[in-house]
């Protein structure tokens, strides 16, 4: 093999907490001295500081990849490293590197004197690579066992960014009482009978001057992240498994945290029809009587008069992909008054009842499982159980405990959200009650077809200019049309929902 003239030096160190790069500098110096003794010319250095190459690391090594690419392209004709464990600690990666060297024909040397020109040299190099991989795997096992022991003692992982509710630099061991109280107040808001949302909690936290740990304003997602974190409920996890409770304080109890998960999971389902954020009670329910497109509701000003109107927009595509016809434009107030009569009549005709929230006491079962887990942990710590048996039993008991907590949380949610009288809710026309009123409309009216009444007609519109299709479970395709001869009682019968 010819003496290489364009050598690349690869240097790497796994940990450099201070960022001084002293380790890679020492490796580079030793490699340059080796090249000088062998008469090899150095062209480029590929440094990777604070970069692991073990089997547990998922980070990419861009300098290593670039070095191999330069070797394939002929930009360098030799590679020098300090030792084989600096090149890689993965036996599969070492095997691939040796195959690459054999195929491309570039020179390779280490300061420890490995020889890849012979079969014995490659075998020794492979053995050293296997030893390096075993060393990292054993180190990983010791670290994991130490972390598991800390979790079993109720000590959470101290790393990561600060979580809202905990003091900066306390490693999740000390609460920020002001922030913790905001979390508890937000929890009470979520359990409120008025069905408060994470958006309401975000607005409340912002109004108090509170900010996220990054200093930003609260949003729906950032509030959810606070309540989704197990640390908020004082729960210790290890590799996704519930290990136990933290010995330090937490803003919420385990039970409260479970209730919050049930609430958030319930809101994660697709919203019911009519529950979207809108500005008008019947927007989304009105359809064009000519083409069937959903009609818009908007404010308009004509000759100095401002009013609401509903119209079929010729530039808007419906669910079938077709454009609206644009032939229907009506005043919204008259339609709203007629539909209010229908909804109120339907609610008045229903038998008033208040559903009792089912109560289910699971305290005894939960305490029994918790005592069994504590006894199991005690036997394991005293060496009376093998690790495999312990973790299998712990996983099974924890799964049962989570199931019981979930059932208990659902009971709490049902008790906190027993529906009030629907008619009283409907008559409350405050802006903040709009979404609940729309949900009531969706339980009475399926859709309303609106027809044109022509231009210049100043008489009140005929009742036949709208066609109301009520919600019906027995006959979903049958439409009860409310015409001009319908009385209020007729409207009530048409709007009644089967029970």
Coordinates of C-alpha atoms in Angstrom, one line a residue:
X1 CA 0.0 0.0 0.0
X2 CA 1.4 3.4 -0.9
X3 CA 2.1 5.9 1.8
X4 CA -1.0 8.1 2.3
X5 CA -0.5 11.8 1.8
X6 CA -4.1 13.0 2.6
X7 CA -4.9 11.6 6.0
X8 CA -8.0 12.5 8.0
X9 CA -7.7 12.4 11.8
X10 CA -10.9 11.5 13.7
X11 CA -11.1 12.6 17.4
X12 CA -14.0 12.1 19.8
X13 CA -14.9 12.4 23.4
X14 CA -18.2 11.3 25.0
X15 CA -18.5 13.9 27.8
X16 CA -17.2 17.4 27.9
X17 CA -19.4 19.2 30.5
X18 CA -17.2 22.3 30.5
X19 CA -16.8 22.5 26.8
X20 CA -13.1 23.1 26.9
X21 CA -12.3 20.4 24.3
X22 CA -9.2 19.3 26.2
X23 CA -9.8 15.7 25.4
X24 CA -10.1 16.0 21.7
X25 CA -7.0 18.2 21.7
X26 CA -4.9 15.6 23.4
X27 CA -6.1 12.9 21.0
X28 CA -5.3 15.2 18.0
X29 CA -1.8 15.8 19.3
X30 CA -1.1 12.1 19.7
X31 CA -2.5 11.3 16.2
X32 CA -0.3 14.0 14.6
X33 CA 2.8 12.7 16.3
X34 CA 1.9 9.2 14.9
X35 CA 1.5 10.6 11.4
X36 CA 4.8 12.4 11.6
X37 CA 6.6 9.2 12.7
X38 CA 5.1 7.3 9.8
X39 CA 5.6 10.0 7.2
X40 CA 1.8 10.4 6.6
X41 CA 0.5 13.9 5.5
X42 CA -2.4 15.2 7.5
X43 CA -5.1 16.9 5.4
X44 CA -8.1 17.4 7.7
X45 CA -9.3 16.8 11.3
X46 CA -12.8 15.5 12.1
X47 CA -13.5 16.5 15.7
X48 CA -16.7 15.5 17.6
X49 CA -16.7 16.8 21.1
X50 CA -19.2 15.7 23.7
X51 CA -20.5 13.0 21.4
X52 CA -21.3 9.4 22.4
X53 CA -20.7 6.5 20.1
X54 CA -22.2 3.8 22.3
X55 CA -25.1 1.4 21.6
X56 CA -27.4 3.5 23.9
X57 CA -26.8 6.8 22.0
X58 CA -29.3 7.9 19.3
X59 CA -27.5 11.0 18.2
X60 CA -26.0 11.1 14.8
X61 CA -22.3 11.8 14.3
X62 CA -22.0 14.2 11.4
X63 CA -18.2 14.4 11.4
X64 CA -17.9 10.6 11.3
X65 CA -20.3 10.4 8.4
X66 CA -18.4 13.2 6.5
X67 CA -15.1 11.4 7.1
X68 CA -16.4 8.1 5.5
X69 CA -17.9 10.1 2.6
X70 CA -14.6 11.8 2.0
X71 CA -12.9 8.4 2.0
X72 CA -15.3 7.1 -0.6
X73 CA -14.8 10.1 -2.8
X74 CA -11.0 9.8 -2.6
X75 CA -10.7 13.2 -0.8
X76 CA -8.6 11.4 1.9
X77 CA -6.6 8.2 1.5
X78 CA -6.1 7.4 5.2
X79 CA -7.7 7.6 8.6
X80 CA -6.0 7.8 12.0
X81 CA -7.7 7.6 15.4
X82 CA -6.4 7.6 19.0
X83 CA -7.9 4.2 19.8
X84 CA -10.6 1.9 18.5
X85 CA -13.1 2.9 21.1
X86 CA -12.8 6.5 20.0
X87 CA -13.8 5.4 16.5
X88 CA -16.9 3.5 17.7
X89 CA -18.2 1.4 20.6
X90 CA -20.6 -0.6 18.4
X91 CA -19.4 -4.0 17.0
X92 CA -21.8 -3.7 14.0
X93 CA -20.5 -0.2 13.2
X94 CA -16.9 -1.4 13.5
X95 CA -17.6 -4.4 11.1
X96 CA -19.1 -2.0 8.6
X97 CA -16.1 0.3 8.9
X98 CA -13.6 -2.5 8.2
X99 CA -15.7 -3.6 5.2
X100 CA -15.6 0.0 4.0
X101 CA -11.8 0.1 4.4
X102 CA -11.4 -3.2 2.5
X103 CA -13.6 -2.0 -0.4
X104 CA -12.2 1.6 -0.7
X105 CA -8.6 0.7 0.1
X106 CA -7.7 3.6 2.4
X107 CA -5.1 3.3 5.1
X108 CA -6.0 3.0 8.8
X109 CA -4.0 3.3 12.0
X110 CA -4.4 3.9 15.7
X111 CA -1.9 5.2 18.3
X112 CA -2.2 1.8 20.0
X113 CA -0.7 0.0 17.0
X114 CA -3.6 -2.0 15.6
X115 CA -3.0 -3.6 12.2
X116 CA -5.8 -4.1 9.7
X117 CA -3.6 -5.5 6.9
X118 CA -3.8 -9.1 8.2
X119 CA -6.5 -11.4 9.3
X120 CA -5.1 -11.7 12.8
X121 CA -4.9 -7.9 13.1
X122 CA -8.6 -7.5 12.1
X123 CA -9.6 -10.2 14.5
X124 CA -7.8 -8.5 17.4
X125 CA -9.4 -5.2 16.4
X126 CA -12.8 -6.8 16.3
X127 CA -12.3 -8.3 19.8
X128 CA -11.3 -4.9 21.1
X129 CA -14.4 -3.4 19.6
X130 CA -16.6 -6.1 21.3
X131 CA -14.9 -5.3 24.6
X132 CA -15.6 -1.6 24.2
X133 CA -19.3 -2.3 23.4
X134 CA -19.5 -4.6 26.5
X135 CA -18.0 -1.9 28.7
X136 CA -20.6 0.7 27.6
X137 CA -23.5 -1.8 28.0
X138 CA -22.4 -2.7 31.6
X139 CA -22.1 1.0 32.4
X140 CA -25.6 1.5 31.1
X141 CA -26.9 -1.3 33.2
X142 CA -25.3 0.1 36.4
X143 CA -26.7 3.5 35.6
X144 CA -30.2 2.1 35.0
X145 CA -30.1 0.1 38.2
X146 CA -29.1 3.2 40.1
X147 CA -31.9 5.2 38.5
X148 CA -34.5 2.4 39.3
X149 CA -33.4 2.4 42.9
X150 CA -33.9 6.1 43.2
X151 CA -37.4 5.8 41.7
X152 CA -38.3 3.0 44.1
X153 CA -37.2 5.4 46.9
X154 CA -39.7 7.9 45.6
X155 CA -37.1 10.3 44.2
X156 CA -37.9 11.7 40.7
X157 CA -35.4 12.2 38.0
X158 CA -33.7 15.6 38.7
X159 CA -32.9 16.5 35.1
X160 CA -34.8 18.3 32.4
X161 CA -36.3 21.8 32.2
X162 CA -38.2 23.4 35.1
X163 CA -41.8 22.4 35.3
X164 CA -44.5 24.9 36.3
X165 CA -45.2 24.6 40.0
X166 CA -41.7 23.7 41.1
X167 CA -38.9 26.1 42.1
X168 CA -36.0 26.8 39.8
X169 CA -32.9 24.7 40.7
X170 CA -34.7 22.6 43.3
X171 CA -34.6 19.4 41.0
X172 CA -38.4 19.0 41.5
X173 CA -38.0 18.7 45.3
X174 CA -39.5 22.1 46.3
X175 CA -42.8 23.6 45.3
X176 CA -43.4 27.2 44.2
X177 CA -46.5 27.8 46.3
X178 CA -47.9 30.6 44.1
X179 CA -47.7 28.5 40.9
X180 CA -48.9 25.4 42.7
X181 CA -52.0 27.3 43.9
X182 CA -52.7 28.3 40.3
X183 CA -52.5 24.7 39.2
X184 CA -55.0 23.7 42.0
X185 CA -57.3 26.6 41.0
X186 CA -57.1 25.5 37.4
X187 CA -58.0 22.0 38.4
X188 CA -61.1 23.3 40.3
X189 CA -62.1 25.2 37.2
X190 CA -61.9 22.1 35.0
X191 CA -64.2 20.3 37.4
X192 CA -66.6 23.2 37.5
X193 CA -70.3 22.5 36.5
X194 CA -70.0 25.2 33.8
X195 CA -67.6 22.8 31.9
X196 CA -64.5 25.1 31.9
X197 CA -61.8 24.3 29.4
X198 CA -58.0 24.5 29.3
X199 CA -58.5 27.7 27.3
X200 CA -60.3 29.2 30.3
X201 CA -57.5 28.1 32.6
X202 CA -54.9 29.7 30.2
X203 CA -56.8 33.0 30.2
X204 CA -57.1 33.0 34.0
X205 CA -53.3 32.3 34.4
X206 CA -52.5 35.0 32.0
X207 CA -54.7 37.5 33.8
X208 CA -52.8 36.9 37.0
X209 CA -49.5 37.8 35.3
X210 CA -48.2 34.3 35.4
X211 CA -45.9 33.0 32.5
X212 CA -44.7 29.7 31.4
X213 CA -41.3 28.4 32.5
X214 CA -39.9 29.8 29.3
X215 CA -41.4 33.3 30.0
X216 CA -44.2 33.1 27.4
X217 CA -47.9 33.5 27.6
X218 CA -50.1 30.5 28.4
X219 CA -51.9 28.7 25.6
X220 CA -54.2 25.7 25.6
X221 CA -51.4 23.3 24.7
X222 CA -49.0 24.6 27.4
X223 CA -51.7 24.3 30.0
X224 CA -52.4 20.7 28.9
X225 CA -48.7 19.9 29.2
X226 CA -48.7 21.0 32.9
X227 CA -51.7 18.7 33.7
X228 CA -50.4 15.8 31.6
X229 CA -47.1 15.7 33.4
X230 CA -46.9 12.9 36.0
X231 CA -44.8 15.1 38.2
X232 CA -47.7 17.4 38.7
X233 CA -49.5 14.6 40.5
X234 CA -46.3 13.4 42.3
X235 CA -46.1 10.2 40.3
X236 CA -42.7 8.5 39.8
X237 CA -42.2 6.7 36.4
X238 CA -39.4 4.7 35.1
X239 CA -39.3 3.8 31.4
X240 CA -43.0 4.6 31.1
X241 CA -44.0 2.4 34.1
X242 CA -45.7 3.8 37.2
X243 CA -43.3 3.1 40.1
X244 CA -44.8 4.9 43.0
X245 CA -45.3 8.3 44.6
X246 CA -42.8 11.0 45.1
X247 CA -41.4 11.6 48.6
X248 CA -41.5 15.3 47.8
X249 CA -44.6 17.5 47.5
X250 CA -46.6 17.9 44.3
X251 CA -49.2 20.5 43.2
X252 CA -51.9 17.8 42.9
X253 CA -52.6 14.5 44.5
X254 CA -52.5 11.3 42.5
X255 CA -56.3 11.1 42.5
X256 CA -56.7 14.7 41.3
X257 CA -54.1 14.1 38.6
X258 CA -56.1 11.1 37.4
X259 CA -59.3 13.2 37.4
X260 CA -57.6 15.7 35.2
X261 CA -56.5 13.0 32.7
X262 CA -60.1 11.8 32.5
X263 CA -61.3 15.4 31.8
X264 CA -58.6 16.0 29.1
X265 CA -59.2 12.6 27.5
X266 CA -62.9 13.4 27.3
X267 CA -62.3 16.7 25.6
X268 CA -59.8 15.1 23.2
X269 CA -62.7 13.3 21.4
X270 CA -64.2 15.1 18.3
X271 CA -66.6 17.8 19.3
X272 CA -70.3 17.2 18.8
X273 CA -72.1 18.9 16.0
X274 CA -73.1 22.4 17.0
X275 CA -70.3 22.7 19.6
X276 CA -67.8 24.6 17.5
X277 CA -66.7 28.1 18.3
X278 CA -69.2 30.3 16.5
X279 CA -70.7 33.8 17.0
X280 CA -74.4 32.9 16.3
X281 CA -76.6 30.3 17.8
X282 CA -77.9 28.8 14.5
X283 CA -74.8 29.2 12.2
X284 CA -74.0 25.8 10.8
X285 CA -77.5 24.6 11.0
X286 CA -78.9 26.7 8.1
X287 CA -78.8 25.3 4.6
X288 CA -79.7 26.8 1.2
X289 CA -83.1 25.6 0.0
X290 CA -81.9 25.7 -3.6
X291 CA -78.5 24.0 -3.5
X292 CA -78.2 22.6 0.0
X293 CA -75.0 24.4 0.9
X294 CA -74.4 25.5 4.5
X295 CA -75.3 29.2 4.7
X296 CA -73.2 31.9 6.3
X297 CA -74.4 34.3 9.1
X298 CA -72.8 37.7 9.1
X299 CA -73.3 41.4 9.9
X300 CA -74.3 43.7 7.0
X301 CA -74.8 47.4 6.6
X302 CA -77.2 48.6 3.9
X303 CA -78.2 52.3 3.6
X304 CA -76.9 53.1 7.1
X305 CA -78.8 50.2 8.7
X306 CA -76.8 47.4 10.3
X307 CA -78.4 44.0 10.7
X308 CA -77.5 40.3 10.6
X309 CA -78.2 38.2 7.5
X310 CA -77.8 34.6 6.4
X311 CA -76.7 33.9 2.8
X312 CA -75.6 31.2 0.4
X313 CA -72.1 32.2 -0.7
X314 CA -71.4 31.5 -4.3
X315 CA -67.6 31.3 -3.6
X316 CA -67.8 28.7 -0.8
X317 CA -67.6 25.0 -1.5
X318 CA -69.8 22.6 0.5
X319 CA -68.9 19.1 1.7
X320 CA -69.6 17.7 -1.7
X321 CA -67.1 20.1 -3.3
X322 CA -69.6 22.1 -5.2
X323 CA -69.9 25.9 -5.0
X324 CA -73.0 27.5 -3.5
X325 CA -75.6 28.9 -5.8
X326 CA -75.7 32.4 -4.2
X327 CA -79.5 32.7 -4.8
X328 CA -80.7 32.9 -1.1
X329 CA -80.1 35.9 1.2
X330 CA -82.4 36.5 4.2
X331 CA -82.5 38.5 7.4
X332 CA -81.3 36.4 10.3
X333 CA -83.4 37.9 13.1
X334 CA -86.7 36.6 11.8
X335 CA -85.3 33.1 11.3
X336 CA -83.8 33.1 14.8
X337 CA -87.1 34.1 16.4
X338 CA -88.9 31.2 14.7
X339 CA -86.2 28.7 15.7
X340 CA -86.1 29.9 19.3
X341 CA -89.8 29.1 19.5
X342 CA -89.2 25.6 18.3
X343 CA -86.3 24.9 20.7
X344 CA -88.1 26.3 23.7
X345 CA -91.2 24.3 22.9
X346 CA -89.2 21.1 22.6
X347 CA -87.5 21.8 25.9
X348 CA -90.8 22.6 27.7
X349 CA -92.4 19.4 26.5
X350 CA -89.6 17.2 27.9
X351 CA -90.2 15.7 31.3
X352 CA -88.0 17.6 33.7
X353 CA -85.6 15.2 35.4
X354 CA -82.1 15.5 36.7
X355 CA -79.9 12.5 36.1
X356 CA -78.3 11.2 39.3
X357 CA -74.6 10.7 39.0
X358 CA -73.8 7.1 39.8
X359 CA -71.6 6.7 42.8
X360 CA -69.1 4.0 43.0
X361 CA -66.9 3.6 46.1
X362 CA -63.6 2.0 45.1
X363 CA -61.6 3.3 48.1
X364 CA -61.4 -0.2 49.8
X365 CA -60.1 -1.9 46.6
X366 CA -57.6 0.9 45.9
X367 CA -56.2 0.7 49.5
X368 CA -56.0 -3.1 49.3
X369 CA -54.0 -2.9 46.0
X370 CA -51.7 -0.2 47.4
X371 CA -51.0 -2.3 50.5
X372 CA -50.2 -5.3 48.3
X373 CA -47.8 -3.2 46.3
X374 CA -46.0 -2.0 49.4
X375 CA -45.7 -5.5 50.7
X376 CA -44.3 -6.7 47.4
X377 CA -41.8 -3.9 47.4
X378 CA -40.7 -4.8 50.9
X379 CA -40.1 -8.4 50.0
X380 CA -38.1 -7.4 46.9
X381 CA -35.9 -5.0 48.9
X382 CA -35.2 -7.7 51.5
X383 CA -34.0 -10.0 48.7
X384 CA -37.0 -12.5 49.0
X385 CA -38.0 -12.0 45.3
X386 CA -36.1 -12.2 42.0
X387 CA -36.1 -9.0 40.0
X388 CA -38.0 -10.5 37.1
X389 CA -40.8 -11.9 39.4
X390 CA -41.0 -8.5 41.2
X391 CA -41.4 -6.4 38.1
X392 CA -43.9 -8.8 36.5
X393 CA -46.0 -8.7 39.6
X394 CA -45.6 -4.9 40.0
X395 CA -46.7 -4.3 36.4
X396 CA -49.8 -6.4 36.9
X397 CA -50.8 -4.7 40.2
X398 CA -50.1 -1.2 38.8
X399 CA -52.3 -1.9 35.8
X400 CA -55.2 -2.9 38.1
X401 CA -54.6 0.2 40.3
X402 CA -54.7 2.5 37.2
X403 CA -57.9 0.9 36.1
X404 CA -59.5 1.5 39.6
X405 CA -58.2 5.1 39.6
X406 CA -59.7 5.7 36.2
X407 CA -63.1 4.4 37.3
X408 CA -63.0 6.5 40.4
X409 CA -62.0 9.6 38.4
X410 CA -64.9 9.1 36.0
X411 CA -67.3 9.0 39.0
X412 CA -65.8 12.3 40.3
X413 CA -66.3 13.9 36.9
X414 CA -69.9 12.7 36.7
X415 CA -70.7 14.0 40.1
X416 CA -69.1 17.4 39.4
X417 CA -71.0 17.8 36.1
X418 CA -74.6 16.8 36.8
X419 CA -76.5 18.7 34.1
X420 CA -78.7 21.6 35.3
X421 CA -82.1 22.3 33.9
X422 CA -81.8 22.5 30.1
X423 CA -84.5 25.2 29.8
X424 CA -82.8 27.4 32.3
X425 CA -79.6 27.0 30.3
X426 CA -81.3 27.9 27.1
X427 CA -82.9 31.1 28.4
X428 CA -79.5 32.3 29.5
X429 CA -78.4 34.2 26.4
X430 CA -75.1 35.5 27.8
X431 CA -72.2 35.4 25.2
X432 CA -70.2 33.0 27.3
X433 CA -73.2 30.5 27.3
X434 CA -73.4 30.4 23.5
X435 CA -71.7 27.0 23.1
X436 CA -74.0 25.3 25.6
X437 CA -77.0 26.8 23.8
X438 CA -75.7 25.5 20.5
X439 CA -75.3 22.0 22.0
X440 CA -79.0 22.2 23.0
X441 CA -80.0 23.2 19.5
X442 CA -78.1 20.2 18.1
X443 CA -80.2 17.9 20.3
X444 CA -83.4 19.4 18.9
X445 CA -82.8 20.5 15.3
X446 CA -80.9 18.5 12.6
X447 CA -80.9 21.3 10.0
X448 CA -83.0 24.1 8.6
X449 CA -83.6 24.7 4.9
X450 CA -84.0 28.4 4.0
X451 CA -85.7 29.5 0.8
X452 CA -85.7 32.8 -1.0
X453 CA -88.7 35.2 -0.5
X454 CA -87.9 37.4 -3.5
X455 CA -86.9 41.0 -3.7
X456 CA -88.9 44.0 -2.7
X457 CA -91.3 42.0 -0.6
X458 CA -91.7 44.1 2.6
X459 CA -94.4 41.9 4.2
X460 CA -93.3 39.5 6.9
X461 CA -92.0 36.2 5.4
X462 CA -94.3 33.2 5.3
X463 CA -93.4 30.4 7.8
X464 CA -93.2 28.1 4.8
X465 CA -90.0 29.9 3.7
X466 CA -88.1 27.8 6.1
X467 CA -88.2 24.0 6.6
X468 CA -87.1 22.6 9.9
X469 CA -85.9 19.0 10.1
X470 CA -85.8 17.9 13.8
X471 CA -83.5 15.3 15.3
X472 CA -85.1 11.9 15.2
X473 CA -83.6 8.6 16.2
X474 CA -86.6 6.5 15.0
X475 CA -86.7 7.9 11.5
X476 CA -83.6 9.8 10.6
X477 CA -84.7 10.5 7.1
X478 CA -88.2 11.7 7.9
X479 CA -88.5 15.5 8.1
X480 CA -91.2 17.2 10.1
X481 CA -91.9 20.4 8.1
X482 CA -93.2 23.3 10.1
X483 CA -95.6 25.3 8.0
X484 CA -97.8 28.4 8.5
X485 CA -100.6 26.5 10.2
X486 CA -98.4 25.2 12.9
X487 CA -99.1 26.4 16.4
X488 CA -96.6 26.6 19.2
X489 CA -97.7 23.1 20.4
X490 CA -97.0 21.8 16.9
X491 CA -93.6 23.3 17.1
X492 CA -93.0 21.6 20.4
X493 CA -94.1 18.2 19.0
X494 CA -91.8 18.6 16.0
X495 CA -88.8 19.6 18.1
X496 CA -89.3 16.9 20.7
X497 CA -86.4 14.5 21.0
X498 CA -87.3 10.8 21.5
X499 CA -86.4 9.5 24.9

